[in-house]
Amino acid sequence: MSRRDTNGSTAAQGLAEPVSEDDHTRGPDDAAVTLVQYGDFECPNCATVHPIIEQLLDRLDDDLKYVYRHFPLTEVRPNAKQAAEAAEVAAAQDAFWPMYDRLYEHQDALAAEDLEAHADALDLDTERFARELDENDHEDRVRADFESGIESGVNSAPTFFIDGERYEGRYSFDALLDALVDAGDLSNVSRATPDGGGASRDDLRETLDQSERGAPAAGSAVRDRFSADEIFQRVVATADEEFSQNKRLLFLSGLAAGFAMSLSFVGVAALTALLGGDGSASAAGYLLYPLGFLFVVLGSYQLFTENTLTPVTLVLTRIASIPALLRIWGVVFAANILGVAASAYVLANTGVLSPEAAAAASEIGHHFFELSWADIFWKGVFAGVLIAGMVWLIHAARDTAARVLVVFALAYAVGAAELAHCIVGSAETLYVVFNGEESLWAFLTHFLAPATLGNTVGGVVFVALLNYSQTRDRRIQNRDCRVLELGWSEWLFGNHIGRPITPSFPESEDDSAEAD
């Protein structure tokens, strides 16, 4: 995957060093299409791709020429460079591909003694192998591959080039096969998934396909359910999109969300008035409280309380910095408040609401001014838990009907329990302010501050952190988090999304001597 800069753009380059007779290749030189991989023997994603490459070679046969080049990321993988050199030592004994297979199949055994054991298992001259490995006889070859990758814009492994053009798609068999078939114009090649089950590719896509950002479309264990890791990947895909949007689009989406959330207030006031306005009618009136949330979720608007979960996932993995998160929060929150304030002003100064609905709206708005700061805070915490939990469950749902049910149930619980949602509650309290019954200062200090703080604590601490803790180290599809992780100073003070790393090859003793 190409590096994403702080503005969310990506840079792709062609293959700088053409394939030559010095490369390690499989397949005929006159093959219809050439696939070049820059790989790292200690990289878990490269190990995942390894059997897929074997399937591609088997499927395309003489139509595919596969080229492997070394790209050891020594900054995060201490055994990567030595493993690459071990493959070159084996190549000197005409055993590059057997060693290549063995290293990927035994990725947890790449220490020096393990490498010698691999050489012995392959019936190599182990004394020669140990000597050449110890003396770094093949370091220059590994360095040459690495530097050619840098010239081609490679900064992570695996990275692929198809007929010299960088491949930016997913690393699945189907996606790579599609790209190779299209590049080589191989109309005679079947694109069916090699599962032997006879299912059509279109049928499999519905359950197995993944989005271009790596989020799974169906569970790996049970097809209609997701594991915590898979839900997390879907949340991360949403977060990636949010971080990629510019401020103008974020603001406009947040403005639309603010206006939409005021519809929850309008619906509750209108239905409460219609049903008589007593206590039981008010409880029934909250049946329309989910209205604004449905607009936001199904319309994909930006809502602050949803943002206590989605962008936080990239911050927890140290792929996005805290200042980058605060930028998104600030833009979305300001837009939400402006949108809901404009709607509340119109409602308070026009005849949109009937007299009965206006009276119910005023009573609803006064409710929060009658509570203490601490009460609003704790009501905000529980509202934050429910709304952030709603976002998590939405990403676990597979269809729109399930999402609607989740939104309705949890949003109704927030309303019926009279919890403090900072955006909907702002519509309620600002309506009273614009009627001249309370001050703007009271709105800001007595409601907005404790409700926002409570929503944030509930969403981040009790949902984002707890769900994050259930996931494994390999949380993001097709990405190595150790490569993307920001340094602590970048994470705390920078404005980065994805670590701006510049991979480097470690200097050898000879290089150091020449430098002196």
Coordinates of C-alpha atoms in Angstrom, one line a residue:
M1 CA 0.0 0.0 0.0
S2 CA 1.4 3.4 -0.9
R3 CA 2.2 5.8 1.9
R4 CA -0.7 8.2 2.7
D5 CA 0.5 11.7 3.4
T6 CA -1.0 14.1 5.9
N7 CA -3.5 15.4 3.3
G8 CA -4.8 11.9 2.6
S9 CA -3.3 11.7 -0.9
T10 CA -1.3 8.8 -2.2
A11 CA 1.7 8.7 -4.5
A12 CA 2.3 5.8 -6.9
Q13 CA 5.4 5.3 -9.1
G14 CA 6.4 2.9 -11.8
L15 CA 9.1 0.3 -11.5
A16 CA 12.5 2.2 -11.6
E17 CA 14.7 -0.9 -12.1
P18 CA 13.6 -3.1 -15.0
V19 CA 13.5 -6.8 -14.6
S20 CA 16.9 -8.4 -15.6
E21 CA 18.7 -11.7 -15.7
D22 CA 20.0 -10.9 -12.2
D23 CA 16.5 -11.1 -10.7
H24 CA 15.1 -14.1 -9.0
T25 CA 12.3 -15.2 -11.3
R26 CA 9.7 -18.0 -11.9
G27 CA 8.0 -18.4 -15.2
P28 CA 9.1 -17.9 -18.7
D29 CA 10.8 -14.7 -19.9
D30 CA 8.2 -14.3 -22.7
A31 CA 5.2 -14.6 -20.3
A32 CA 2.2 -12.4 -21.1
V33 CA 2.4 -10.5 -17.8
T34 CA 5.1 -9.9 -15.1
L35 CA 4.5 -9.6 -11.4
V36 CA 7.3 -8.0 -9.3
Q37 CA 7.1 -8.2 -5.5
Y38 CA 9.2 -6.3 -3.0
G39 CA 9.0 -8.5 0.1
D40 CA 10.3 -9.0 3.6
F41 CA 10.7 -12.5 5.0
E42 CA 9.7 -11.3 8.5
C43 CA 6.6 -9.4 7.3
P44 CA 3.3 -11.1 8.4
N45 CA 1.4 -9.7 5.3
C46 CA 4.1 -11.1 3.0
A47 CA 3.6 -14.5 4.6
T48 CA -0.1 -14.2 4.0
V49 CA 0.5 -13.3 0.4
H50 CA 3.0 -16.2 -0.1
P51 CA 0.4 -19.0 -0.8
I52 CA -1.6 -16.6 -2.9
I53 CA 1.4 -16.2 -5.2
E54 CA 1.6 -19.9 -5.5
Q55 CA -2.0 -20.1 -6.5
L56 CA -1.5 -17.4 -9.1
L57 CA 1.5 -19.2 -10.6
D58 CA -0.5 -22.4 -10.7
R59 CA -3.5 -20.7 -12.3
L60 CA -1.6 -18.6 -14.9
D61 CA 1.1 -21.2 -15.6
D62 CA 3.3 -20.0 -18.5
D63 CA 1.4 -16.7 -18.8
L64 CA 3.0 -15.3 -15.6
K65 CA 6.5 -14.3 -14.8
Y66 CA 7.0 -13.7 -11.1
V67 CA 10.0 -11.7 -9.7
Y68 CA 11.0 -11.4 -6.1
R69 CA 13.1 -8.6 -4.7
H70 CA 14.2 -8.0 -1.2
F71 CA 12.8 -5.1 0.9
P72 CA 13.8 -5.8 4.5
L73 CA 12.3 -3.2 6.9
T74 CA 15.0 -3.4 9.5
E75 CA 13.6 -0.5 11.6
V76 CA 10.7 -2.8 12.7
R77 CA 11.9 -6.3 11.9
P78 CA 15.3 -7.2 13.4
N79 CA 15.7 -10.5 11.5
A80 CA 14.5 -9.3 8.1
K81 CA 17.9 -8.4 6.6
Q82 CA 19.7 -11.5 7.7
A83 CA 16.8 -13.7 6.4
A84 CA 17.1 -11.9 3.0
E85 CA 20.9 -12.6 3.0
A86 CA 20.2 -16.2 3.9
A87 CA 18.0 -16.5 0.8
E88 CA 20.9 -15.1 -1.3
V89 CA 23.4 -17.5 0.3
A90 CA 21.0 -20.3 -0.7
A91 CA 20.8 -18.8 -4.2
A92 CA 24.6 -19.2 -4.5
Q93 CA 23.9 -22.9 -4.1
D94 CA 21.0 -22.9 -6.6
A95 CA 18.4 -23.1 -3.8
F96 CA 16.8 -19.6 -3.7
W97 CA 13.2 -20.7 -4.2
P98 CA 13.4 -23.6 -1.8
M99 CA 14.8 -21.3 0.9
Y100 CA 12.2 -18.6 -0.1
D101 CA 9.4 -21.1 0.6
R102 CA 11.0 -22.3 3.8
L103 CA 11.5 -18.8 5.2
Y104 CA 7.9 -17.8 4.7
E105 CA 6.6 -21.2 6.0
H106 CA 8.8 -20.8 9.2
Q107 CA 8.5 -17.1 9.7
D108 CA 8.8 -17.5 13.5
A109 CA 12.3 -19.1 13.1
L110 CA 14.6 -16.5 11.5
A111 CA 17.4 -16.2 14.0
A112 CA 20.9 -17.2 12.8
E113 CA 20.8 -20.7 14.3
D114 CA 17.3 -21.2 12.7
L115 CA 18.7 -20.1 9.3
E116 CA 21.4 -22.7 9.5
A117 CA 18.9 -25.3 10.4
H118 CA 16.9 -24.4 7.3
A119 CA 20.0 -24.8 5.2
D120 CA 20.6 -28.2 6.7
A121 CA 17.0 -29.2 6.0
L122 CA 17.5 -28.2 2.3
D123 CA 20.8 -30.3 2.1
L124 CA 22.9 -27.2 1.5
D125 CA 26.6 -27.0 2.3
T126 CA 26.0 -25.7 5.8
E127 CA 29.7 -24.7 6.5
R128 CA 29.7 -22.5 3.4
F129 CA 26.2 -21.2 4.3
A130 CA 27.3 -20.3 7.8
R131 CA 30.5 -18.6 6.6
E132 CA 28.9 -16.5 3.9
L133 CA 26.0 -15.5 6.1
D134 CA 28.4 -14.5 9.0
E135 CA 30.6 -12.5 6.6
N136 CA 27.7 -10.8 4.9
D137 CA 28.9 -11.9 1.5
H138 CA 25.5 -11.1 -0.1
E139 CA 24.6 -7.9 1.6
D140 CA 25.3 -5.9 -1.5
R141 CA 22.7 -7.9 -3.5
V142 CA 20.1 -7.3 -0.8
R143 CA 21.0 -3.6 -0.7
A144 CA 20.6 -3.3 -4.4
D145 CA 17.1 -4.7 -4.3
F146 CA 16.2 -2.4 -1.4
E147 CA 17.5 0.7 -3.1
S148 CA 15.7 -0.1 -6.4
G149 CA 12.5 -0.3 -4.3
I150 CA 13.2 3.1 -2.8
E151 CA 13.7 4.5 -6.3
S152 CA 10.3 3.0 -7.2
G153 CA 8.6 4.7 -4.3
V154 CA 8.3 1.5 -2.2
N155 CA 8.1 2.1 1.6
S156 CA 6.4 -1.1 2.9
A157 CA 6.1 -4.7 2.1
P158 CA 4.6 -6.4 0.3
T159 CA 4.5 -4.0 -2.7
F160 CA 3.7 -5.2 -6.2
F161 CA 4.3 -4.0 -9.7
I162 CA 2.4 -5.5 -12.7
D163 CA 4.2 -4.9 -16.0
G164 CA 6.1 -2.1 -14.4
E165 CA 3.1 -0.3 -12.9
R166 CA 2.5 -0.2 -9.2
Y167 CA -0.4 -2.3 -8.0
E168 CA -2.6 -0.4 -5.5
G169 CA -5.4 -3.0 -4.9
R170 CA -6.0 -5.7 -2.3
Y171 CA -3.8 -8.6 -1.8
S172 CA -6.5 -11.3 -2.2
F173 CA -6.3 -14.0 -4.9
D174 CA -9.3 -12.6 -6.8
A175 CA -8.0 -9.0 -6.8
L176 CA -4.5 -9.9 -8.0
L177 CA -5.8 -12.3 -10.6
D178 CA -8.1 -9.7 -12.0
A179 CA -5.3 -7.2 -12.3
L180 CA -2.9 -9.8 -13.9
V181 CA -5.6 -11.0 -16.4
D182 CA -6.4 -7.5 -17.4
A183 CA -2.8 -6.4 -17.8
G184 CA -1.9 -9.5 -19.8
D185 CA -5.2 -9.5 -21.8
L186 CA -5.6 -13.1 -20.8
S187 CA -9.2 -13.7 -21.9
N188 CA -8.8 -17.4 -21.8
V189 CA -8.1 -17.6 -18.1
S190 CA -10.9 -18.5 -15.7
R191 CA -11.3 -16.0 -12.9
A192 CA -13.2 -18.3 -10.6
T193 CA -11.9 -18.6 -7.0
P194 CA -9.9 -21.8 -6.7
D195 CA -12.0 -23.4 -4.0
G196 CA -13.3 -26.4 -5.8
G197 CA -16.8 -25.8 -4.6
G198 CA -18.4 -24.8 -7.8
A199 CA -19.7 -21.5 -6.5
S200 CA -19.7 -18.7 -9.0
R201 CA -17.4 -15.8 -8.4
D202 CA -20.3 -13.3 -8.2
D203 CA -21.9 -15.4 -5.5
L204 CA -18.7 -15.5 -3.5
R205 CA -18.2 -11.8 -3.8
E206 CA -21.4 -11.1 -1.9
T207 CA -20.0 -12.8 1.2
L208 CA -16.3 -12.7 0.8
D209 CA -15.4 -9.5 -0.9
Q210 CA -13.7 -6.7 1.0
S211 CA -13.8 -2.9 0.4
E212 CA -10.8 -1.2 -1.2
R213 CA -9.9 0.1 2.3
G214 CA -9.6 -3.4 3.7
A215 CA -12.8 -3.8 5.7
P216 CA -14.3 -7.3 5.6
A217 CA -17.8 -7.7 4.1
A218 CA -18.5 -11.0 6.0
G219 CA -17.2 -12.9 9.0
S220 CA -14.5 -15.5 8.6
A221 CA -15.8 -18.0 11.1
V222 CA -19.6 -17.6 10.7
R223 CA -20.7 -15.9 7.5
D224 CA -23.4 -13.7 9.1
R225 CA -21.3 -12.7 12.1
F226 CA -18.0 -10.8 12.6
S227 CA -15.3 -11.3 15.0
A228 CA -14.1 -8.3 17.1
D229 CA -11.1 -8.0 14.7
E230 CA -13.3 -7.8 11.7
I231 CA -15.7 -5.2 13.2
F232 CA -12.6 -3.2 14.2
Q233 CA -11.4 -3.4 10.5
R234 CA -14.7 -2.0 9.3
V235 CA -14.6 0.8 11.9
V236 CA -11.0 1.6 10.8
A237 CA -12.1 1.8 7.2
T238 CA -14.7 4.4 8.2
A239 CA -12.1 6.2 10.2
D240 CA -9.7 6.2 7.2
E241 CA -12.3 7.9 5.1
E242 CA -13.0 10.5 7.8
F243 CA -9.3 11.4 8.1
S244 CA -9.0 11.6 4.3
Q245 CA -11.7 14.2 4.0
N246 CA -10.7 17.9 3.8
K247 CA -12.0 20.4 6.3
R248 CA -14.7 21.9 4.0
L249 CA -16.3 18.5 3.3
L250 CA -16.1 17.6 7.0
F251 CA -17.7 20.9 7.9
L252 CA -20.6 20.6 5.4
S253 CA -21.3 17.1 6.5
G254 CA -21.3 18.1 10.1
L255 CA -23.6 21.0 9.4
A256 CA -26.1 18.7 7.7
A257 CA -25.8 16.3 10.7
G258 CA -26.5 19.2 13.1
F259 CA -29.7 20.1 11.2
A260 CA -30.7 16.5 11.0
M261 CA -30.3 16.0 14.7
S262 CA -32.7 18.8 15.4
L263 CA -35.4 16.7 13.8
S264 CA -35.2 14.4 16.8
F265 CA -36.2 17.3 19.0
V266 CA -39.0 18.4 16.6
G267 CA -40.3 14.8 16.4
V268 CA -40.4 14.4 20.2
A269 CA -42.0 17.7 20.8
A270 CA -44.7 17.2 18.1
L271 CA -45.6 13.6 19.1
T272 CA -45.6 14.5 22.8
A273 CA -48.0 17.4 22.1
L274 CA -50.2 15.2 19.8
L275 CA -50.5 12.5 22.5
G276 CA -51.5 14.9 25.2
G277 CA -48.3 16.1 26.9
D278 CA -48.6 14.2 30.2
G279 CA -45.9 11.9 31.5
S280 CA -46.9 8.7 29.6
A281 CA -47.4 10.7 26.4
S282 CA -43.9 12.2 26.7
A283 CA -42.4 8.7 27.0
A284 CA -44.3 7.7 23.9
G285 CA -43.1 10.9 22.2
Y286 CA -39.6 9.6 22.4
L287 CA -40.5 7.1 19.8
L288 CA -39.4 9.8 17.3
Y289 CA -36.2 10.6 19.1
P290 CA -34.2 8.2 16.7
L291 CA -35.3 10.3 13.7
G292 CA -32.2 12.4 13.5
F293 CA -29.9 9.5 14.2
L294 CA -31.4 7.6 11.2
F295 CA -30.7 10.6 9.0
V296 CA -27.1 10.7 10.2
V297 CA -26.4 7.0 10.0
L298 CA -28.1 6.2 6.7
G299 CA -27.0 9.5 5.1
S300 CA -23.4 9.0 6.3
Y301 CA -23.2 12.5 7.9
Q302 CA -20.5 13.5 10.4
L303 CA -21.8 13.5 14.0
F304 CA -19.5 14.3 16.9
T305 CA -20.7 11.5 19.2
E306 CA -20.1 9.0 16.5
N307 CA -16.6 10.4 16.1
T308 CA -15.8 9.4 19.7
L309 CA -15.4 5.9 18.2
T310 CA -14.4 5.9 14.6
P311 CA -11.3 8.2 14.3
V312 CA -10.2 7.2 17.8
T313 CA -9.4 3.7 16.5
L314 CA -6.6 5.0 14.4
V315 CA -5.3 7.1 17.3
L316 CA -5.4 4.1 19.6
T317 CA -3.2 2.2 17.0
R318 CA -0.9 5.2 16.9
I319 CA -1.5 5.5 13.1
A320 CA -3.1 9.0 13.5
S321 CA -2.0 11.6 16.0
I322 CA -4.0 13.2 18.7
P323 CA -3.8 16.7 17.1
A324 CA -5.2 15.1 13.9
L325 CA -8.1 13.7 15.9
L326 CA -8.7 17.0 17.6
R327 CA -8.9 18.7 14.2
I328 CA -11.6 16.3 13.1
W329 CA -13.4 16.7 16.4
G330 CA -13.2 20.4 16.3
V331 CA -14.5 20.8 12.8
V332 CA -17.3 18.3 13.2
F333 CA -18.4 19.6 16.6
A334 CA -18.4 23.2 15.5
A335 CA -20.4 22.3 12.4
N336 CA -22.9 20.2 14.4
I337 CA -23.5 23.0 16.9
L338 CA -23.9 25.6 14.1
G339 CA -26.4 23.4 12.3
V340 CA -28.5 22.6 15.4
A341 CA -28.3 26.3 16.5
A342 CA -29.7 27.5 13.2
S343 CA -32.5 25.0 13.3
A344 CA -33.3 25.9 16.9
Y345 CA -33.4 29.6 16.1
V346 CA -35.8 29.0 13.2
L347 CA -38.0 26.9 15.4
A348 CA -38.1 29.5 18.2
N349 CA -38.8 32.4 16.0
T350 CA -41.3 31.0 13.4
G351 CA -44.6 29.1 13.5
V352 CA -43.1 25.8 12.5
L353 CA -44.2 24.2 15.7
S354 CA -47.9 24.3 16.7
P355 CA -48.6 26.1 20.1
E356 CA -49.0 22.7 21.8
A357 CA -45.7 21.4 20.3
A358 CA -44.0 24.7 21.2
A359 CA -45.1 24.3 24.8
A360 CA -43.9 20.7 24.9
A361 CA -40.6 21.8 23.3
S362 CA -40.1 24.5 25.9
E363 CA -40.7 22.0 28.7
I364 CA -38.2 19.6 27.2
G365 CA -35.6 22.3 26.9
H366 CA -36.0 23.5 30.5
H367 CA -35.4 19.9 31.8
F368 CA -31.6 20.1 31.5
F369 CA -31.4 23.5 33.1
E370 CA -33.0 22.0 36.2
L371 CA -30.3 19.4 36.6
S372 CA -26.9 19.8 38.3
W373 CA -23.7 19.9 36.3
A374 CA -22.7 16.5 37.7
D375 CA -26.0 14.9 36.8
I376 CA -25.7 16.1 33.2
F377 CA -22.1 14.8 33.0
W378 CA -23.2 11.3 34.1
K379 CA -26.2 11.3 31.8
G380 CA -23.7 12.3 29.1
V381 CA -21.5 9.4 29.9
F382 CA -24.2 6.8 29.5
A383 CA -25.5 8.5 26.3
G384 CA -21.9 8.4 25.0
V385 CA -21.7 4.7 25.8
L386 CA -25.0 4.0 24.0
I387 CA -24.2 6.0 20.9
A388 CA -20.6 4.9 20.5
G389 CA -21.9 1.3 21.1
M390 CA -24.5 2.0 18.4
V391 CA -21.7 2.8 15.9
W392 CA -19.8 -0.4 16.8
L393 CA -23.0 -2.5 16.3
I394 CA -23.8 -0.7 13.0
H395 CA -20.4 -1.8 11.7
A396 CA -21.2 -5.4 12.9
A397 CA -24.5 -5.3 11.0
R398 CA -24.7 -6.7 7.4
D399 CA -27.8 -5.0 6.1
T400 CA -29.8 -1.8 6.3
A401 CA -32.7 -3.3 8.2
A402 CA -30.4 -4.4 11.0
R403 CA -28.8 -1.0 11.1
V404 CA -32.2 0.7 11.4
L405 CA -33.2 -1.6 14.2
V406 CA -29.9 -0.9 16.1
V407 CA -30.2 2.8 15.6
F408 CA -33.9 2.9 16.7
A409 CA -33.4 0.7 19.8
L410 CA -30.3 2.5 21.2
A411 CA -31.3 6.1 20.3
Y412 CA -34.7 5.5 21.8
A413 CA -33.0 4.4 25.0
V414 CA -31.1 7.6 25.1
G415 CA -34.3 9.7 24.7
A416 CA -36.6 7.7 26.9
A417 CA -34.0 7.7 29.8
E418 CA -33.6 11.5 29.2
L419 CA -29.9 11.1 28.9
A420 CA -27.7 14.0 27.7
H421 CA -26.7 13.9 24.1
C422 CA -24.7 17.0 23.4
I423 CA -26.1 17.7 19.9
V424 CA -29.8 16.8 20.3
G425 CA -29.7 18.4 23.8
S426 CA -28.3 21.5 22.2
A427 CA -31.4 21.8 20.0
E428 CA -33.6 21.4 23.1
T429 CA -31.7 23.9 25.3
L430 CA -31.0 26.5 22.5
Y431 CA -34.7 26.5 21.7
V432 CA -35.2 27.8 25.3
V433 CA -32.3 30.3 24.9
F434 CA -33.7 31.7 21.6
N435 CA -37.1 32.1 23.3
G436 CA -35.3 34.4 25.8
E437 CA -36.0 32.1 28.8
E438 CA -32.3 31.2 29.5
S439 CA -28.9 32.8 28.6
L440 CA -26.4 31.6 26.1
W441 CA -23.8 31.4 28.9
A442 CA -26.0 29.1 30.8
F443 CA -26.3 26.9 27.7
L444 CA -22.5 26.8 27.2
T445 CA -21.5 26.2 30.8
H446 CA -24.4 24.4 32.4
F447 CA -25.4 22.0 29.5
L448 CA -22.9 21.9 26.6
A449 CA -19.7 21.5 28.6
P450 CA -20.8 18.6 30.9
A451 CA -22.8 16.9 28.2
T452 CA -19.9 17.0 25.7
L453 CA -17.4 15.9 28.3
G454 CA -19.7 13.0 29.4
N455 CA -20.3 11.9 25.8
T456 CA -16.6 11.9 25.1
V457 CA -15.7 9.9 28.2
G458 CA -18.5 7.4 27.6
G459 CA -17.6 6.9 23.9
V460 CA -13.8 6.8 24.2
V461 CA -13.2 5.1 27.5
F462 CA -16.1 2.7 27.8
V463 CA -16.5 1.7 24.1
A464 CA -13.5 2.6 22.0
L465 CA -10.9 1.4 24.6
L466 CA -12.8 -1.7 25.6
N467 CA -13.5 -2.9 22.1
Y468 CA -9.9 -2.0 21.0
S469 CA -8.6 -4.2 23.9
Q470 CA -10.5 -7.2 22.4
T471 CA -8.6 -7.1 19.2
R472 CA -5.3 -8.7 18.3
D473 CA -2.0 -7.1 17.2
R474 CA -2.9 -7.6 13.6
R475 CA -5.8 -5.2 13.5
I476 CA -5.7 -3.7 10.1
Q477 CA -5.9 -5.7 6.8
N478 CA -3.0 -5.3 4.4
R479 CA -1.1 -3.0 6.7
D480 CA 1.6 -3.6 9.2
C481 CA 0.8 -1.4 12.2
R482 CA 4.4 -1.5 13.3
V483 CA 5.4 0.3 10.1
L484 CA 2.6 2.8 10.2
E485 CA 2.9 3.6 14.0
L486 CA 3.8 7.2 14.8
G487 CA 6.6 8.0 17.2
W488 CA 5.4 9.2 20.6
S489 CA 6.3 12.8 19.9
E490 CA 4.5 12.6 16.5
W491 CA 1.5 11.0 18.1
L492 CA 1.2 13.6 20.8
F493 CA 2.2 16.8 18.9
G494 CA 2.2 16.1 15.2
N495 CA -0.6 16.3 12.6
H496 CA 0.1 13.0 11.0
I497 CA -2.0 10.2 9.6
G498 CA 0.2 7.3 8.9
R499 CA 3.8 7.4 9.9
P500 CA 5.9 9.4 7.3
I501 CA 8.7 6.8 7.4
T502 CA 11.6 6.7 5.0
P503 CA 12.9 3.1 5.1
S504 CA 16.7 2.9 5.2
F505 CA 19.2 0.1 4.7
P506 CA 21.6 -0.3 7.7
E507 CA 25.2 0.7 7.0
S508 CA 27.7 -2.1 6.9
E509 CA 31.0 -2.0 8.6
D510 CA 32.7 -1.3 5.2
D511 CA 30.4 1.6 4.6
S512 CA 31.2 3.0 8.0
A513 CA 34.9 2.7 7.4
E514 CA 34.7 4.5 4.1
A515 CA 32.7 7.3 5.7
D516 CA 35.5 7.7 8.3

